Structure formats: C-alpha cells, structure tokens
C-alpha cells in the first residue's frame, strides 16, 4: 500500500503511526469495483465448479497399493457403461478420484456398488476411502437452503447492527459482507476450485469474521463521535481505523496462521474450506476498513446520529475527557508532522 | 462494582469471580479428560425383541470366552446389554464369532469401540466427544419417502373400508374407485348418494371432504382426504418407515446406529463403522411380513420337532426363544392386511394388550375364521426375507434367507373383524414390541436412497490425525505470536486460550454433539479468532497507558473493550445460529463448534485474563506493565 507512514520521535512520546486511510477511499472504491466486477464476470462466464453436494452424482475415492493406472481404470469404466466417469489422481499417484454425473431413473444406490464390482474385477489391489452419492434433488434443495442461510444471516445482521448502531452503519456492514462474499466466490470461479458444502460453511464463516472486524471499527467510530468534540466524520473514522490498526493486524495474523496450518495439514477435504477462509480474511479485513466505513460515510453518517448516550453511562464523562485528550494529542501530533513535512518540502525546494 | 470517581483504581475481583473461574476450570478439565483415554475394541450384545438376558447368560458368555482362550478386559452387563471390552481387534473378531454362535438369533452382536474412560470419570458422566462418520468411518444414508405413494396407500385402505361399510349398511352403489387423489363412488340414484353421504359424514366427518355431483347421468360422490388427514397419513408413513428401518438395522449388528427424521419426508440413517455398504443396502431393502395362523392343538410340538414330522395339514414353527409350536398350513391373513397396531392396557383386566386394525378384506376373513374357532389359539408369525452375502472359497455368494418366528400365540375369545385385541401378553414391554413388529412388517411407503456417504475407516483415521495436527500446530503458533507481542499479558492470554480449548472440548463432550471434520475446522478458526478479545483489551490498555496511570489503564482497557467484544461476538454468534438452523450435516457441525467457541472465548478472554491480571497487578504499586 502506498499510504504515507510517518514517524515522529519526540523525547517524551513513543513513535506513533498515523495513516490517512480515508484519504484513499476513492482509490478503494475503484479497487473494490474492479474486484467485484471481475468476480461477477468470473461467476457468469466460468461459473462455480460445484461439487456433488450441489450437483448430485457420485464420487468415489480409492487408494491403490501401487501407483494407479488412470488410463486402465478409465477404459475399464468406459467398457462397463460408465462413459461419463471422470477419473483423476487425488493428492498422490496411488489415490484415485472417480466422479460420475447423476443419472435419471437409475436406482442410485446401486451405481456405486456396480462400479466397485467392475473395478475389483480388473484389479482388486485398492482400498475404498470414501463413496459419496447425492441425488439431484438433494443438491437443488441444498443450493436453496444455502442461499437462504446466507440471506437470513445478512438480514439478521442488518437488523442487529441497525438496532445497536445506526441504520447507515448497518447498510455499510451488509454491503461490505456482500462485497466479501462476492469476491470470495469470484476467486473460486476463477480458480475453478471445487465449491462444496464445507466451502459454503467457510463463506458463512467469512461473513462472521468480516462482520467481527467491521463491528470493531464501527464501535470505535461510534465512541469517537461521542467523545471527540472536534473533527469531521472522515477524520473521526480515520482515527478509529488507526486506533484499531494494531488489533486488526494482530487478529488477522493469528487467524491466518491457523488457517494456513489447516490449509497445509488439514487434508484434502478441508483444503478448499481453508482456502475460502484465507481469501475471505484478506478481503474481509480490507472491506471493514474501506468498504463498510466508506459507505457509512458516503451515506452521511454524522456526529448527531450517534449522540445518543451510551448504554453503560458509568464513568462516561471521565472516559470522554480522556478520549478528547487522546484525540487532541493525536491531532496536535499530526499537525506537527504536517508542519515538519511542509518545512522539509520548503527546504528541498530551497535547495 | 466499584466507584469510577474513586481517585485510585485498585483492580480487585470479588472472591466469587475467582471461585467461578476455578469451578469452570475444574469442570472443564474433568469433562475434557475422557478424550485422552481413547477407545477399547469391544463387542456389544443386545437382546432381540422379546428376549431378556440375565445373570445366567452372563455366566454362559464368560464361560464360552474362557473356553475359546480369550481374556477380555472386562465384561459389563448393563440395561440388559453386554459390553465386552477387549485388548486388541484380533480378540474382538474372535469374540464376535464365539458370542454369535452362543447367542444366535436371541440377540444382536455388534463390533463397537467403547470409550476407555476410567470409572471415576464415567461415574461423573464423563464421555469422550462423539465422533462423526467422517472421523471414524461408516455409512450415512439419506432416504426419501415417497409421500404421494403414502397418501395413495391411505386412500386404498379407505376404499376397502368404505366398500365394506356401504355393503354392511346395505347402501346401493354402482362402483367405487381411486383416481387421481380422490375416491369416486358412483350411484344408481340420488337416494343411494344421500344415504352414503350421511353415513360417511357420520363415520369419517373429520377425515373426509365430500363433494356430491348430481349433474351427470350417474350421480357420484367424490371423497377427498382433508389436508389434516393427508398430513397425518404422511406423518404415519414416515414414522412407520423409521420403525421398519430400525428393526432391519438391528439385524446388521451395528453399534450406535442413528435413525432420524429429517424434514418432513426424509430419514437419515447413519451406521458407524460399517464398511460393507452393499450388505447394508441389502438389509435396508429387506422385506418383512406377518402371518396370522391357527395353532394346531392336536399333536405334540416337541415330539414333532424331534422327529421332524408334523401332523397332517400343519407345520412346525418356533418361538424366538426356540420353543416349538405346530401351526395350521392355512394362512388366515397376512401383514398386508394390518393397517395399524398399537399397544395399550386392557381396561377390564388391566393387563397389556395390542390393538390391531385390519383392512376390509382382512376383517372379513378374520370374522369367518374366528367365528368357528372360539377357544382355539391363533399365532402371529413374523417372516423376514433378506439377502446375505457370504464368502465361499473366496467367492461371494448371494443367498436369500427367510426367517420365520412365532412372536405370539393367544386364545381367541370371541368373534371379531377389522378391529381386535391380542391379550395374554406378559408385560407392557412385550406388548410394545409386538405392536412394533406388527407395524414394522412392511414399509408404509416406498423409499429411495437420495444421498449416500461412505467414509472408509482409514480415511476416518487420517482425518482425525490431520485435524488434530492442524489444531496443535495452529495453536502453538498463536501462542508464540501472542507471547512475543504482549509479553506477560501474552502469557496470560495464552493461559486463557488453553482454558478456552479445554472448555470447548468439555462442552462438546458433555453435549455429545457430533464432532465432524468441519467441526474441527470450526475449532481451528475459533483458536485464531479467540485472541481477538484479548487483542482488543491489550491494545486498549496500551492506548490508555499513554494517558493514565497503570491501574486505571488496566481498568479502562477492560471496560472499554468490553462493549466492542460483546457487539462483535454477538453478531458472529448470530451468524452461527443461522448456520445451525439452516444447515445440515457438516455445516451444522461447524456451527456448533463455532458457537461454543465464541461463548467460551468470551468467558476466558474477559473474566479469565482479568482475574489473573488482577491477581498479579491489582492493588499493587506497579511501575511498569509488561505488555
């Protein structure tokens, strides 16, 4: 990021970083728009590579005791009425994954039995790892239920945030969530990584995580609006993001670390789940900073909207005073820094 | 709480909060502990219907095991069931065949993995987490019940009943037929129609929607089931199919099978540890039926069993416990005629009974037979056909097996037709079992397997290992990062994180919620996200340190971060609850661990770390915080 980072070291103060995040929100809008459009293009033209959870069909995973001859397996299956079988290696040369599209009118449960018999007749040196069969109607229902789950989750969040904060914040957070979901889906469309039930769960977890991030920032914005006497909404928001910056980095970092552990160590089945979350956390962290706040600001959130007294009024005044002090100090520092920069510039020009 | 205006903030906790924390820690450790001990290979023996095991059976089992040279770890006899724990899986297989020979059809012998939880933990209700099929191998079936067929079957039953009713009441009608979700009764004249209409609305007022049509040459009456009656028929079909499946699965000898309704037309069947899916499918698709036959009172059944010759016109049958009985060859009615069977108590004698409802055809037959046979006994025979795959000389041979058992023989006390009671049962349990068997004979509506997931045992094992590995690695990395970033406070947070993990395991074990692979992913995610609350607090304390004293910075850090933590976690919890209510299978598993993780992490991050911080720094003249 090409944000300006300036350190000012004075004797009494610790080094303080102040990044003017909101200054770049025009750039962020463009970046977000590009990513969302690219994702939608990917979704429309390439589509998601749905797993059998959604499409129906049969998946069989076999572990051969020696490197498997994919071509032989393919031919054996072709010779026995499984013309549409997709045979591929899965993880290692010994492991084979076979996919068969759903068939109308055939007693589905017998398909996998038949297939296993056919393969055993050719070479019985394998072990069945897993067989999954999903009927086409179950897949349809799942798509519906999954979409419903996402919509209900978003609605619930919209209402909660509107009640707890303010309507414009709630729009900001939900738009940010949709932004995150669309981009994560877009990554799955472009990479054609398989989209199955666990990935859907991951998408919903992304919603949870990204929301978590957004709420933390909003919470600080709300607090600043109530306690900081001066400063435009943009400045107040900027201050909140800066105050939350180390927290955001730290939490994202720990979460990413464990997800990377899951990505590499969790096994094939959980691989895509971890991938969805890794993408989601990057996008979610970015969107809670730029998308959610920028939208709330664009919709004109102002100090007055949040001047309702906080629920926990104990020690309110004291805290307000402290925060005002903190804010004023930071402002003063910023001014000092800008002055220094101006001076440096002037000095440079003078040279 | 304490005064905000007080000049010196001392950061002390009331004693009850420490106490609560200690109690939670002890409880958490206690209930998470069973997961460390792992499982023993075991053999589980449960009695078949209407058979009871007692101390003598236990003696027989122990003797047979000693004879076969097997030294079991322990033999438990609880709730009429045996659980034999063994030292290795070789012994397990040997024990299974020994016990199977001994018990025969009197019981179900199943291979099992019994948690090796020590007795003192078990006494406290401690159990290891319940592992999903993806973690231990097994089959998951989702069966779809054909509801249209269920309704049609229900119409067919009414058709017989109405026909019998009209005939008995001498109402003249031309014909009655089922077509397209309704029964159509045609009449010669309006008089018949009016009669039938009164009769039907009196008899079935609540179930039927009657529409008369007098415009055509032949006046007719359309009989439609009320929506409530249709719903009832469908609910009945689903329930009956579940019962039937349960009986059939019993035959498979699977420990801890799951047979559950899902939605309003689906049934989930989970068979942990089953590897032979072909056989599982055979058994689920098995057919069973019932026959009612008269008992041949002439002739000695024991003699007949010995010689193998039955008197003329009769056959030798056996009760489940092996007692022989002679039955007449002629079948009075079969299970197809049974519409319903329910257990209850005979109001006159106070003894248990089973009420049976037959269809019209069955009722007529039953009436004529009982009329002539008052005082004789009538037997109920349970017949089951299934295909068994056995290995002969290395080749798989499929064999149709039919077992026929007499489940009850009772004296006929009077003439009856469509509704009658079977009395003379020993206890309410037996009545319940009989009613169940009567209903369990056939499926109320055809079913189709719409989803099948089989996880091989080796994959299950791999999944556990990989899942465990990623939790451990992720966890350790987070601990290091926290300690590096927040020094002493980081170490405190790490204690809280560890407690959080212990609590998640404890709650999962206590709830016996199913742990699945996505569930493990949920735990991993929680580990990553659980630091958030601590990070928020610590960053806030750092911020406050710049402007206020150490004690008030700690206080303000916790207080101010609390609102943020609550808001952030409640919204995430909201998402998790939505996931739980709409999701199935893996999604549900993920939602459960995520919700539990959110709650426990709030507890440990706020209350837990604060307690330690207060103990370390509270009310002390601290010069510098290591944060």
mmCIF file of N, CA and C in Angstrom, chain B residues 458-499:
data_model
loop_
_atom_site.group_PDB
_atom_site.id
_atom_site.type_symbol
_atom_site.label_atom_id
_atom_site.label_comp_id
_atom_site.label_asym_id
_atom_site.label_seq_id
_atom_site.Cartn_x
_atom_site.Cartn_y
_atom_site.Cartn_z
ATOM 1 N N UNK B 458 -9.887 -46.026 7.092
ATOM 2 C CA UNK B 458 -8.547 -45.450 7.052
ATOM 3 C C UNK B 458 -8.616 -43.947 6.813
ATOM 4 N N UNK B 459 -9.597 -43.526 6.004
ATOM 5 C CA UNK B 459 -9.757 -42.096 5.766
ATOM 6 C C UNK B 459 -10.195 -41.405 7.051
ATOM 7 N N UNK B 460 -11.098 -42.073 7.787
ATOM 8 C CA UNK B 460 -11.539 -41.523 9.060
ATOM 9 C C UNK B 460 -10.368 -41.286 9.985
ATOM 10 N N UNK B 461 -9.470 -42.280 10.023
ATOM 11 C CA UNK B 461 -8.300 -42.179 10.895
ATOM 12 C C UNK B 461 -7.391 -41.026 10.448
ATOM 13 N N UNK B 462 -7.187 -40.942 9.131
ATOM 14 C CA UNK B 462 -6.371 -39.849 8.585
ATOM 15 C C UNK B 462 -6.973 -38.497 8.939
ATOM 16 N N UNK B 463 -8.297 -38.404 8.796
ATOM 17 C CA UNK B 463 -8.972 -37.138 9.082
ATOM 18 C C UNK B 463 -8.734 -36.691 10.514
ATOM 19 N N UNK B 464 -8.848 -37.647 11.443
ATOM 20 C CA UNK B 464 -8.622 -37.303 12.842
ATOM 21 C C UNK B 464 -7.200 -36.806 13.031
ATOM 22 N N UNK B 465 -6.237 -37.567 12.471
ATOM 23 C CA UNK B 465 -4.839 -37.200 12.667
ATOM 24 C C UNK B 465 -4.531 -35.824 12.083
ATOM 25 N N UNK B 466 -5.019 -35.602 10.853
ATOM 26 C CA UNK B 466 -4.738 -34.320 10.205
ATOM 27 C C UNK B 466 -5.420 -33.174 10.933
ATOM 28 N N UNK B 467 -6.667 -33.425 11.341
ATOM 29 C CA UNK B 467 -7.393 -32.390 12.057
ATOM 30 C C UNK B 467 -6.694 -32.030 13.351
ATOM 31 N N UNK B 468 -6.291 -33.069 14.087
ATOM 32 C CA UNK B 468 -5.612 -32.879 15.362
ATOM 33 C C UNK B 468 -4.303 -32.111 15.159
ATOM 34 N N UNK B 469 -3.582 -32.540 14.130
ATOM 35 C CA UNK B 469 -2.295 -31.924 13.802
ATOM 36 C C UNK B 469 -2.468 -30.427 13.530
ATOM 37 N N UNK B 470 -3.479 -30.077 12.740
ATOM 38 C CA UNK B 470 -3.619 -28.663 12.387
ATOM 39 C C UNK B 470 -4.051 -27.840 13.594
ATOM 40 N N UNK B 471 -4.849 -28.438 14.488
ATOM 41 C CA UNK B 471 -5.209 -27.708 15.708
ATOM 42 C C UNK B 471 -3.951 -27.435 16.519
ATOM 43 N N UNK B 472 -3.117 -28.467 16.692
ATOM 44 C CA UNK B 472 -1.918 -28.330 17.529
ATOM 45 C C UNK B 472 -0.952 -27.300 16.944
ATOM 46 N N UNK B 473 -0.654 -27.441 15.659
ATOM 47 C CA UNK B 473 0.314 -26.524 15.031
ATOM 48 C C UNK B 473 -0.202 -25.087 15.070
ATOM 49 N N UNK B 474 -1.440 -24.906 14.676
ATOM 50 C CA UNK B 474 -2.033 -23.576 14.677
ATOM 51 C C UNK B 474 -2.003 -22.966 16.070
ATOM 52 N N UNK B 475 -2.378 -23.793 17.036
ATOM 53 C CA UNK B 475 -2.446 -23.331 18.408
ATOM 54 C C UNK B 475 -1.077 -22.866 18.917
ATOM 55 N N UNK B 476 -0.067 -23.694 18.678
ATOM 56 C CA UNK B 476 1.274 -23.351 19.160
ATOM 57 C C UNK B 476 1.772 -22.050 18.519
ATOM 58 N N UNK B 477 1.541 -21.907 17.207
ATOM 59 C CA UNK B 477 1.972 -20.685 16.523
ATOM 60 C C UNK B 477 1.297 -19.453 17.124
ATOM 61 N N UNK B 478 0.000 -19.594 17.429
ATOM 62 C CA UNK B 478 -0.717 -18.464 18.020
ATOM 63 C C UNK B 478 -0.146 -18.139 19.397
ATOM 64 N N UNK B 479 0.163 -19.168 20.170
ATOM 65 C CA UNK B 479 0.744 -18.946 21.497
ATOM 66 C C UNK B 479 2.050 -18.163 21.402
ATOM 67 N N UNK B 480 2.888 -18.588 20.446
ATOM 68 C CA UNK B 480 4.180 -17.907 20.279
ATOM 69 C C UNK B 480 3.976 -16.440 19.906
ATOM 70 N N UNK B 481 3.092 -16.213 18.952
ATOM 71 C CA UNK B 481 2.833 -14.860 18.472
ATOM 72 C C UNK B 481 2.328 -13.964 19.602
ATOM 73 N N UNK B 482 1.422 -14.497 20.391
ATOM 74 C CA UNK B 482 0.851 -13.704 21.483
ATOM 75 C C UNK B 482 1.907 -13.374 22.537
ATOM 76 N N UNK B 483 2.736 -14.363 22.867
ATOM 77 C CA UNK B 483 3.767 -14.149 23.888
ATOM 78 C C UNK B 483 4.775 -13.110 23.403
ATOM 79 N N UNK B 484 5.091 -13.170 22.098
ATOM 80 C CA UNK B 484 6.050 -12.225 21.529
ATOM 81 C C UNK B 484 5.492 -10.805 21.538
ATOM 82 N N UNK B 485 4.224 -10.682 21.197
ATOM 83 C CA UNK B 485 3.644 -9.356 21.043
ATOM 84 C C UNK B 485 3.273 -8.707 22.371
ATOM 85 N N UNK B 486 2.750 -9.502 23.314
ATOM 86 C CA UNK B 486 2.225 -8.887 24.538
ATOM 87 C C UNK B 486 2.961 -9.291 25.811
ATOM 88 N N UNK B 487 4.116 -9.973 25.671
ATOM 89 C CA UNK B 487 4.953 -10.319 26.835
ATOM 90 C C UNK B 487 4.148 -11.033 27.934
ATOM 91 N N UNK B 488 4.194 -10.474 29.151
ATOM 92 C CA UNK B 488 3.483 -11.121 30.259
ATOM 93 C C UNK B 488 1.990 -11.262 29.965
ATOM 94 N N UNK B 489 1.414 -10.182 29.447
ATOM 95 C CA UNK B 489 -0.015 -10.244 29.130
ATOM 96 C C UNK B 489 -0.291 -11.304 28.063
ATOM 97 N N UNK B 490 0.641 -11.481 27.165
ATOM 98 C CA UNK B 490 0.507 -12.516 26.150
ATOM 99 C C UNK B 490 0.459 -13.895 26.785
ATOM 100 N N UNK B 491 1.312 -14.085 27.803
ATOM 101 C CA UNK B 491 1.317 -15.370 28.501
ATOM 102 C C UNK B 491 -0.009 -15.604 29.221
ATOM 103 N N UNK B 492 -0.518 -14.514 29.794
ATOM 104 C CA UNK B 492 -1.829 -14.625 30.459
ATOM 105 C C UNK B 492 -2.894 -15.014 29.434
ATOM 106 N N UNK B 493 -2.846 -14.338 28.260
ATOM 107 C CA UNK B 493 -3.805 -14.657 27.202
ATOM 108 C C UNK B 493 -3.656 -16.115 26.775
ATOM 109 N N UNK B 494 -2.413 -16.603 26.744
ATOM 110 C CA UNK B 494 -2.193 -17.989 26.344
ATOM 111 C C UNK B 494 -2.822 -18.975 27.324
ATOM 112 N N UNK B 495 -2.763 -18.619 28.616
ATOM 113 C CA UNK B 495 -3.455 -19.447 29.613
ATOM 114 C C UNK B 495 -4.950 -19.480 29.301
ATOM 115 N N UNK B 496 -5.494 -18.295 29.009
ATOM 116 C CA UNK B 496 -6.921 -18.201 28.699
ATOM 117 C C UNK B 496 -7.253 -18.989 27.446
ATOM 118 N N UNK B 497 -6.379 -18.917 26.443
ATOM 119 C CA UNK B 497 -6.618 -19.650 25.193
ATOM 120 C C UNK B 497 -6.643 -21.157 25.439
ATOM 121 N N UNK B 498 -5.707 -21.600 26.301
ATOM 122 C CA UNK B 498 -5.656 -23.022 26.611
ATOM 123 C C UNK B 498 -6.926 -23.447 27.328
ATOM 124 N N UNK B 499 -7.337 -22.639 28.290
ATOM 125 C CA UNK B 499 -8.577 -22.944 29.006
ATOM 126 C C UNK B 499 -9.748 -22.961 28.037
#
